[in-house]
Amino acid sequence: MDNLNLKVQPIMLVSVEVENLPGQLADVTEALAKADVNIEAINQIERAGSASVEHLVVDDAEAAKAALEALGKKVSMSEILQFHCSDDRPGVIAAIARKLGDAGINIDNIYYSSIGRGQPAKVYVWVAKENFANALQVSKELE
């Protein structure tokens, strides 16, 4: 495949546990707005019972953690890979998945955000903690 114009970097993912009730997302996002933390990506996953986990990519992970802990929320942070593609086109996700798969690295979760073909896109990938350093090194080969 030709040059995909990819750049990869490690970033921090903020995860917050919330009750699966109306208004919880509003509480979290209002706290972040009040702390002047910008959300770049968000995903909410329902867990068994009455809990959910919101995964957030933000511009200031430490400020987000502090703001959410001030709400009494359980917050964790983990390192993930952020791929920036300056020229989105078919094959971007395939190239990332193939590179990691061929290196024996499983993708635990992935977010993809694009405004359309030929426009900038971001891909957020997380892998097991023990595979992170290798995943980052292997992913640099896509640059």
CSV table of N, CA and C in Angstrom, one decimal:
chain,number,residue,atom,x,y,z
A,1,MET,N,0.8,-1.2,0.0
A,1,MET,CA,0.0,0.0,0.0
A,1,MET,C,0.9,1.2,0.0
A,2,ASP,N,0.5,2.3,-0.7
A,2,ASP,CA,1.3,3.5,-0.8
A,2,ASP,C,1.3,4.2,0.6
A,3,ASN,N,2.0,5.3,0.6
A,3,ASN,CA,2.1,6.1,1.9
A,3,ASN,C,0.8,6.6,2.4
A,4,LEU,N,0.4,6.2,3.6
A,4,LEU,CA,-0.8,6.6,4.2
A,4,LEU,C,-0.8,7.9,5.0
A,5,ASN,N,0.4,8.5,5.0
A,5,ASN,CA,0.5,9.8,5.8
A,5,ASN,C,0.1,9.6,7.2
A,6,LEU,N,0.6,8.6,7.9
A,6,LEU,CA,0.3,8.3,9.3
A,6,LEU,C,1.4,8.8,10.2
A,7,LYS,N,1.0,9.3,11.3
A,7,LYS,CA,1.9,9.6,12.4
A,7,LYS,C,1.3,8.9,13.7
A,8,VAL,N,2.1,8.3,14.5
A,8,VAL,CA,1.6,7.7,15.7
A,8,VAL,C,2.3,8.3,16.9
A,9,GLN,N,1.5,8.4,18.0
A,9,GLN,CA,2.1,8.8,19.3
A,9,GLN,C,1.3,8.2,20.4
A,10,PRO,N,2.0,8.0,21.5
A,10,PRO,CA,1.3,7.5,22.7
A,10,PRO,C,0.5,8.7,23.4
A,11,ILE,N,-0.7,8.4,23.8
A,11,ILE,CA,-1.5,9.4,24.6
A,11,ILE,C,-2.1,8.7,25.8
A,12,MET,N,-2.6,9.4,26.7
A,12,MET,CA,-3.3,8.9,27.8
A,12,MET,C,-4.8,8.8,27.6
A,13,LEU,N,-5.4,7.7,27.9
A,13,LEU,CA,-6.8,7.5,27.9
A,13,LEU,C,-7.4,7.6,29.3
A,14,VAL,N,-8.4,8.4,29.5
A,14,VAL,CA,-9.0,8.5,30.8
A,14,VAL,C,-10.3,7.7,30.8
A,15,SER,N,-10.4,6.8,31.8
A,15,SER,CA,-11.6,6.0,31.9
A,15,SER,C,-12.2,6.3,33.3
A,16,VAL,N,-13.5,6.4,33.2
A,16,VAL,CA,-14.3,6.8,34.5
A,16,VAL,C,-15.5,5.9,34.6
A,17,GLU,N,-15.6,5.3,35.8
A,17,GLU,CA,-16.8,4.4,36.1
A,17,GLU,C,-18.0,5.3,36.5
A,18,VAL,N,-19.1,5.0,35.9
A,18,VAL,CA,-20.3,5.8,36.2
A,18,VAL,C,-21.5,4.8,36.4
A,19,GLU,N,-22.5,5.3,37.1
A,19,GLU,CA,-23.7,4.5,37.2
A,19,GLU,C,-24.4,4.6,35.8
A,20,ASN,N,-25.1,3.6,35.4
A,20,ASN,CA,-25.8,3.6,34.2
A,20,ASN,C,-27.2,4.2,34.4
A,21,LEU,N,-27.2,5.5,34.6
A,21,LEU,CA,-28.4,6.3,34.9
A,21,LEU,C,-28.5,7.5,34.1
A,22,PRO,N,-29.6,8.1,33.8
A,22,PRO,CA,-29.7,9.3,33.1
A,22,PRO,C,-29.0,10.4,33.9
A,23,GLY,N,-28.3,11.3,33.1
A,23,GLY,CA,-27.6,12.4,33.7
A,23,GLY,C,-26.1,12.2,34.0
A,24,GLN,N,-25.7,10.9,34.0
A,24,GLN,CA,-24.3,10.7,34.4
A,24,GLN,C,-23.3,11.2,33.3
A,25,LEU,N,-23.6,11.1,32.0
A,25,LEU,CA,-22.8,11.6,31.0
A,25,LEU,C,-22.7,13.1,31.1
A,26,ALA,N,-23.9,13.8,31.4
A,26,ALA,CA,-23.9,15.2,31.6
A,26,ALA,C,-23.0,15.6,32.7
A,27,ASP,N,-23.1,14.9,33.8
A,27,ASP,CA,-22.3,15.2,35.0
A,27,ASP,C,-20.8,15.2,34.6
A,28,VAL,N,-20.4,14.1,34.0
A,28,VAL,CA,-19.0,14.0,33.6
A,28,VAL,C,-18.5,15.1,32.6
A,29,THR,N,-19.3,15.3,31.6
A,29,THR,CA,-18.9,16.3,30.6
A,29,THR,C,-19.0,17.7,31.1
A,30,GLU,N,-19.9,18.0,32.0
A,30,GLU,CA,-20.0,19.3,32.6
A,30,GLU,C,-18.8,19.6,33.5
A,31,ALA,N,-18.3,18.6,34.2
A,31,ALA,CA,-17.2,18.7,35.1
A,31,ALA,C,-15.9,19.0,34.2
A,32,LEU,N,-15.8,18.3,33.1
A,32,LEU,CA,-14.7,18.5,32.2
A,32,LEU,C,-14.7,19.9,31.6
A,33,ALA,N,-15.9,20.3,31.2
A,33,ALA,CA,-16.0,21.7,30.6
A,33,ALA,C,-15.6,22.7,31.6
A,34,LYS,N,-16.1,22.6,32.9
A,34,LYS,CA,-15.8,23.5,33.9
A,34,LYS,C,-14.3,23.6,34.2
A,35,ALA,N,-13.6,22.4,34.0
A,35,ALA,CA,-12.1,22.4,34.2
A,35,ALA,C,-11.4,22.8,33.0
A,36,ASP,N,-12.1,23.2,31.9
A,36,ASP,CA,-11.5,23.6,30.7
A,36,ASP,C,-10.7,22.5,30.0
A,37,VAL,N,-11.3,21.3,30.1
A,37,VAL,CA,-10.7,20.1,29.4
A,37,VAL,C,-11.6,19.8,28.2
A,38,ASN,N,-10.9,19.7,27.0
A,38,ASN,CA,-11.6,19.4,25.8
A,38,ASN,C,-11.6,17.9,25.5
A,39,ILE,N,-12.8,17.4,25.1
A,39,ILE,CA,-12.9,16.0,24.8
A,39,ILE,C,-12.7,15.9,23.3
A,40,GLU,N,-11.7,15.0,23.0
A,40,GLU,CA,-11.4,14.7,21.6
A,40,GLU,C,-12.1,13.5,21.0
A,41,ALA,N,-12.4,12.5,21.9
A,41,ALA,CA,-13.1,11.3,21.6
A,41,ALA,C,-13.7,10.7,22.9
A,42,ILE,N,-14.8,10.1,22.7
A,42,ILE,CA,-15.5,9.5,23.9
A,42,ILE,C,-16.2,8.2,23.4
A,43,ASN,N,-16.2,7.3,24.3
A,43,ASN,CA,-16.9,6.0,24.1
A,43,ASN,C,-17.5,5.5,25.4
A,44,GLN,N,-18.7,5.1,25.5
A,44,GLN,CA,-19.3,4.6,26.7
A,44,GLN,C,-19.6,3.1,26.5
A,45,ILE,N,-19.2,2.3,27.5
A,45,ILE,CA,-19.4,0.9,27.4
A,45,ILE,C,-20.2,0.4,28.6
A,46,GLU,N,-21.4,-0.2,28.4
A,46,GLU,CA,-22.2,-0.7,29.5
A,46,GLU,C,-21.6,-1.9,30.0
A,47,ARG,N,-21.5,-2.0,31.3
A,47,ARG,CA,-21.1,-3.3,32.0
A,47,ARG,C,-22.3,-4.0,32.5
A,48,ALA,N,-22.1,-5.2,33.0
A,48,ALA,CA,-23.1,-5.9,33.6
A,48,ALA,C,-23.6,-5.2,34.8
A,49,GLY,N,-24.9,-5.2,35.1
A,49,GLY,CA,-25.4,-4.6,36.3
A,49,GLY,C,-25.7,-3.1,36.0
A,50,SER,N,-25.4,-2.2,36.9
A,50,SER,CA,-25.8,-0.8,36.8
A,50,SER,C,-24.7,0.1,36.5
A,51,ALA,N,-23.6,-0.4,36.0
A,51,ALA,CA,-22.4,0.4,35.8
A,51,ALA,C,-22.0,0.5,34.3
A,52,SER,N,-21.4,1.6,34.0
A,52,SER,CA,-20.8,1.9,32.7
A,52,SER,C,-19.4,2.4,32.8
A,53,VAL,N,-18.6,2.3,31.8
A,53,VAL,CA,-17.3,3.0,31.8
A,53,VAL,C,-17.3,3.9,30.6
A,54,GLU,N,-16.9,5.1,30.8
A,54,GLU,CA,-16.7,6.1,29.8
A,54,GLU,C,-15.2,6.2,29.5
A,55,HIS,N,-14.8,6.0,28.3
A,55,HIS,CA,-13.4,6.2,27.9
A,55,HIS,C,-13.3,7.5,27.2
A,56,LEU,N,-12.3,8.3,27.6
A,56,LEU,CA,-12.2,9.7,27.1
A,56,LEU,C,-10.8,10.0,26.6
A,57,VAL,N,-10.7,10.5,25.4
A,57,VAL,CA,-9.4,11.1,24.9
A,57,VAL,C,-9.6,12.6,25.1
A,58,VAL,N,-8.7,13.2,25.9
A,58,VAL,CA,-8.9,14.6,26.2
A,58,VAL,C,-7.6,15.4,26.0
A,59,ASP,N,-7.6,16.7,26.0
A,59,ASP,CA,-6.4,17.4,25.8
A,59,ASP,C,-5.6,17.6,27.0
A,60,ASP,N,-6.1,17.3,28.2
A,60,ASP,CA,-5.4,17.4,29.5
A,60,ASP,C,-5.8,16.3,30.4
A,61,ALA,N,-5.2,15.1,30.3
A,61,ALA,CA,-5.6,13.9,31.1
A,61,ALA,C,-5.5,14.2,32.6
A,62,GLU,N,-4.5,14.8,33.1
A,62,GLU,CA,-4.3,15.0,34.5
A,62,GLU,C,-5.4,15.9,35.0
A,63,ALA,N,-5.8,17.0,34.3
A,63,ALA,CA,-6.9,17.9,34.7
A,63,ALA,C,-8.2,17.1,34.7
A,64,ALA,N,-8.4,16.3,33.7
A,64,ALA,CA,-9.6,15.5,33.6
A,64,ALA,C,-9.7,14.6,34.8
A,65,LYS,N,-8.6,13.9,35.1
A,65,LYS,CA,-8.6,13.0,36.3
A,65,LYS,C,-9.0,13.7,37.5
A,66,ALA,N,-8.4,14.8,37.8
A,66,ALA,CA,-8.7,15.6,39.0
A,66,ALA,C,-10.1,16.0,39.0
A,67,ALA,N,-10.7,16.5,37.9
A,67,ALA,CA,-12.1,17.0,37.9
A,67,ALA,C,-13.0,15.9,38.1
A,68,LEU,N,-12.8,14.7,37.6
A,68,LEU,CA,-13.7,13.6,37.7
A,68,LEU,C,-13.6,13.0,39.1
A,69,GLU,N,-12.4,12.9,39.7
A,69,GLU,CA,-12.2,12.4,41.1
A,69,GLU,C,-12.9,13.4,42.0
A,70,ALA,N,-12.9,14.7,41.7
A,70,ALA,CA,-13.6,15.6,42.6
A,70,ALA,C,-15.1,15.4,42.6
A,71,LEU,N,-15.6,14.7,41.6
A,71,LEU,CA,-17.0,14.3,41.5
A,71,LEU,C,-17.3,13.0,42.3
A,72,GLY,N,-16.2,12.4,42.8
A,72,GLY,CA,-16.3,11.1,43.5
A,72,GLY,C,-16.3,9.9,42.6
A,73,LYS,N,-15.8,10.1,41.4
A,73,LYS,CA,-15.8,9.0,40.4
A,73,LYS,C,-14.5,8.2,40.5
A,74,LYS,N,-14.6,7.0,40.2
A,74,LYS,CA,-13.4,6.1,40.1
A,74,LYS,C,-12.8,6.3,38.7
A,75,VAL,N,-11.5,6.8,38.7
A,75,VAL,CA,-10.9,7.2,37.4
A,75,VAL,C,-9.6,6.4,37.3
A,76,SER,N,-9.3,5.9,36.0
A,76,SER,CA,-8.0,5.3,35.8
A,76,SER,C,-7.5,5.9,34.4
A,77,MET,N,-6.2,5.8,34.3
A,77,MET,CA,-5.6,6.2,33.0
A,77,MET,C,-4.7,5.1,32.5
A,78,SER,N,-4.7,5.0,31.1
A,78,SER,CA,-3.9,4.1,30.5
A,78,SER,C,-3.4,4.6,29.2
A,79,GLU,N,-2.2,4.1,28.8
A,79,GLU,CA,-1.6,4.6,27.5
A,79,GLU,C,-2.2,3.9,26.3
A,80,ILE,N,-2.5,4.7,25.3
A,80,ILE,CA,-3.0,4.1,24.1
A,80,ILE,C,-2.2,4.7,22.9
A,81,LEU,N,-2.4,4.2,21.7
A,81,LEU,CA,-1.8,4.7,20.5
A,81,LEU,C,-2.8,5.6,19.8
A,82,GLN,N,-2.3,6.8,19.4
A,82,GLN,CA,-3.1,7.7,18.6
A,82,GLN,C,-2.4,7.8,17.2
A,83,PHE,N,-3.2,7.4,16.2
A,83,PHE,CA,-2.7,7.5,14.8
A,83,PHE,C,-3.4,8.8,14.2
A,84,HIS,N,-2.6,9.6,13.6
A,84,HIS,CA,-3.2,10.8,12.9
A,84,HIS,C,-2.9,10.5,11.4
A,85,CYS,N,-3.9,10.5,10.6
A,85,CYS,CA,-3.8,10.4,9.1
A,85,CYS,C,-4.3,11.7,8.5
A,86,SER,N,-3.3,12.4,7.8
A,86,SER,CA,-3.6,13.7,7.2
A,86,SER,C,-4.5,13.6,6.0
A,87,ASP,N,-4.6,12.4,5.4
A,87,ASP,CA,-5.3,12.2,4.2
A,87,ASP,C,-6.1,10.8,4.2
A,88,ASP,N,-7.3,10.8,4.8
A,88,ASP,CA,-8.0,9.6,5.0
A,88,ASP,C,-8.4,9.0,3.7
A,89,ARG,N,-8.3,7.6,3.7
A,89,ARG,CA,-8.6,6.9,2.5
A,89,ARG,C,-8.8,5.4,2.9
A,90,PRO,N,-9.4,4.6,2.0
A,90,PRO,CA,-9.6,3.2,2.3
A,90,PRO,C,-8.2,2.5,2.6
A,91,GLY,N,-8.2,1.7,3.6
A,91,GLY,CA,-7.0,1.0,3.9
A,91,GLY,C,-6.3,1.4,5.2
A,92,VAL,N,-6.6,2.6,5.7
A,92,VAL,CA,-5.9,3.1,6.9
A,92,VAL,C,-6.1,2.1,8.1
A,93,ILE,N,-7.3,1.7,8.4
A,93,ILE,CA,-7.5,0.8,9.5
A,93,ILE,C,-6.8,-0.6,9.2
A,94,ALA,N,-7.0,-1.0,7.9
A,94,ALA,CA,-6.4,-2.3,7.5
A,94,ALA,C,-4.9,-2.3,7.7
A,95,ALA,N,-4.2,-1.2,7.4
A,95,ALA,CA,-2.8,-1.2,7.5
A,95,ALA,C,-2.4,-1.3,8.9
A,96,ILE,N,-3.1,-0.6,9.8
A,96,ILE,CA,-2.8,-0.6,11.2
A,96,ILE,C,-3.0,-2.0,11.8
A,97,ALA,N,-4.2,-2.6,11.5
A,97,ALA,CA,-4.5,-3.9,12.0
A,97,ALA,C,-3.6,-5.0,11.5
A,98,ARG,N,-3.2,-4.9,10.2
A,98,ARG,CA,-2.2,-5.8,9.6
A,98,ARG,C,-0.9,-5.7,10.3
A,99,LYS,N,-0.4,-4.5,10.5
A,99,LYS,CA,0.9,-4.3,11.1
A,99,LYS,C,1.0,-4.9,12.5
A,100,LEU,N,0.0,-4.6,13.3
A,100,LEU,CA,-0.1,-5.1,14.7
A,100,LEU,C,-0.3,-6.6,14.7
A,101,GLY,N,-1.2,-7.1,13.8
A,101,GLY,CA,-1.5,-8.5,13.8
A,101,GLY,C,-0.3,-9.3,13.4
A,102,ASP,N,0.4,-8.9,12.4
A,102,ASP,CA,1.6,-9.6,11.9
A,102,ASP,C,2.7,-9.6,13.0
A,103,ALA,N,2.6,-8.6,13.9
A,103,ALA,CA,3.6,-8.6,15.1
A,103,ALA,C,3.1,-9.4,16.3
A,104,GLY,N,1.9,-10.1,16.1
A,104,GLY,CA,1.3,-10.9,17.2
A,104,GLY,C,0.7,-10.0,18.3
A,105,ILE,N,0.3,-8.8,17.9
A,105,ILE,CA,-0.3,-7.9,18.9
A,105,ILE,C,-1.8,-7.8,18.7
A,106,ASN,N,-2.6,-8.2,19.7
A,106,ASN,CA,-4.0,-8.1,19.6
A,106,ASN,C,-4.5,-6.7,19.9
A,107,ILE,N,-5.4,-6.2,19.1
A,107,ILE,CA,-6.1,-4.9,19.4
A,107,ILE,C,-7.2,-5.2,20.3
A,108,ASP,N,-7.2,-4.5,21.5
A,108,ASP,CA,-8.2,-4.7,22.5
A,108,ASP,C,-9.4,-3.9,22.2
A,109,ASN,N,-9.2,-2.7,21.7
A,109,ASN,CA,-10.3,-1.8,21.3
A,109,ASN,C,-9.7,-0.7,20.3
A,110,ILE,N,-10.7,-0.2,19.6
A,110,ILE,CA,-10.3,0.8,18.5
A,110,ILE,C,-11.4,1.8,18.4
A,111,TYR,N,-11.0,3.1,18.2
A,111,TYR,CA,-12.0,4.2,17.8
A,111,TYR,C,-11.4,4.7,16.5
A,112,TYR,N,-12.3,5.1,15.7
A,112,TYR,CA,-11.9,5.7,14.4
A,112,TYR,C,-12.8,7.0,14.2
A,113,SER,N,-12.2,8.1,13.8
A,113,SER,CA,-12.9,9.3,13.6
A,113,SER,C,-12.4,10.0,12.3
A,114,SER,N,-13.3,10.2,11.4
A,114,SER,CA,-13.0,10.8,10.1
A,114,SER,C,-14.1,11.7,9.7
A,115,ILE,N,-13.8,12.8,9.0
A,115,ILE,CA,-14.8,13.6,8.4
A,115,ILE,C,-15.0,13.3,6.9
A,116,GLY,N,-14.3,12.3,6.4
A,116,GLY,CA,-14.5,11.9,5.1
A,116,GLY,C,-13.2,11.7,4.3
A,117,ARG,N,-13.3,11.0,3.2
A,117,ARG,CA,-12.2,10.7,2.3
A,117,ARG,C,-11.4,11.9,2.0
A,118,GLY,N,-10.1,11.8,2.1
A,118,GLY,CA,-9.2,12.9,1.8
A,118,GLY,C,-9.0,13.9,2.9
A,119,GLN,N,-9.7,13.8,4.0
A,119,GLN,CA,-9.7,14.7,5.1
A,119,GLN,C,-8.9,14.0,6.3
A,120,PRO,N,-8.5,14.8,7.2
A,120,PRO,CA,-7.8,14.3,8.4
A,120,PRO,C,-8.7,13.2,9.2
A,121,ALA,N,-8.0,12.3,9.7
A,121,ALA,CA,-8.7,11.2,10.5
A,121,ALA,C,-7.8,10.9,11.7
A,122,LYS,N,-8.4,10.4,12.7
A,122,LYS,CA,-7.7,9.8,13.9
A,122,LYS,C,-8.1,8.4,14.2
A,123,VAL,N,-7.2,7.6,14.6
A,123,VAL,CA,-7.5,6.3,15.0
A,123,VAL,C,-6.8,6.1,16.4
A,124,TYR,N,-7.7,5.6,17.3
A,124,TYR,CA,-7.2,5.4,18.7
A,124,TYR,C,-7.2,3.9,18.9
A,125,VAL,N,-6.1,3.3,19.3
A,125,VAL,CA,-5.9,1.9,19.5
A,125,VAL,C,-5.4,1.6,20.8
A,126,TRP,N,-6.0,0.6,21.5
A,126,TRP,CA,-5.3,0.2,22.7
A,126,TRP,C,-5.1,-1.3,22.7
A,127,VAL,N,-4.0,-1.7,23.3
A,127,VAL,CA,-3.5,-3.0,23.3
A,127,VAL,C,-3.2,-3.3,24.8
A,128,ALA,N,-2.9,-4.6,25.1
A,128,ALA,CA,-2.5,-5.0,26.4
A,128,ALA,C,-1.3,-4.2,26.9
A,129,LYS,N,-1.3,-3.9,28.1
A,129,LYS,CA,-0.2,-3.1,28.7
A,129,LYS,C,1.2,-3.7,28.4
A,130,GLU,N,1.3,-5.0,28.5
A,130,GLU,CA,2.6,-5.7,28.2
A,130,GLU,C,3.0,-5.7,26.8
A,131,ASN,N,2.1,-5.3,25.9
A,131,ASN,CA,2.4,-5.2,24.4
A,131,ASN,C,2.6,-3.8,24.0
A,132,PHE,N,2.4,-2.8,24.9
A,132,PHE,CA,2.3,-1.4,24.4
A,132,PHE,C,3.6,-0.9,23.8
A,133,ALA,N,4.8,-1.2,24.4
A,133,ALA,CA,6.0,-0.7,23.9
A,133,ALA,C,6.3,-1.3,22.5
A,134,ASN,N,6.1,-2.6,22.3
A,134,ASN,CA,6.3,-3.2,21.0
A,134,ASN,C,5.3,-2.7,20.0
A,135,ALA,N,4.0,-2.5,20.4
A,135,ALA,CA,3.0,-1.9,19.5
A,135,ALA,C,3.4,-0.5,19.0
A,136,LEU,N,3.9,0.3,19.9
A,136,LEU,CA,4.4,1.6,19.5
A,136,LEU,C,5.5,1.5,18.5
A,137,GLN,N,6.5,0.7,18.8
A,137,GLN,CA,7.7,0.5,17.9
A,137,GLN,C,7.3,0.0,16.6
A,138,VAL,N,6.4,-1.0,16.5
A,138,VAL,CA,6.0,-1.6,15.2
A,138,VAL,C,5.2,-0.5,14.5
A,139,SER,N,4.3,0.2,15.2
A,139,SER,CA,3.5,1.2,14.5
A,139,SER,C,4.3,2.3,13.9
A,140,LYS,N,5.4,2.6,14.4
A,140,LYS,CA,6.3,3.7,13.9
A,140,LYS,C,6.7,3.3,12.4
A,141,GLU,N,6.7,2.0,12.1
A,141,GLU,CA,7.1,1.6,10.8
A,141,GLU,C,6.1,2.1,9.7
A,142,LEU,N,4.9,2.4,10.2
A,142,LEU,CA,3.8,2.9,9.2
A,142,LEU,C,4.0,4.4,8.9
A,143,GLU,N,4.9,5.1,9.6
A,143,GLU,CA,5.1,6.5,9.3
A,143,GLU,C,5.9,6.8,8.1
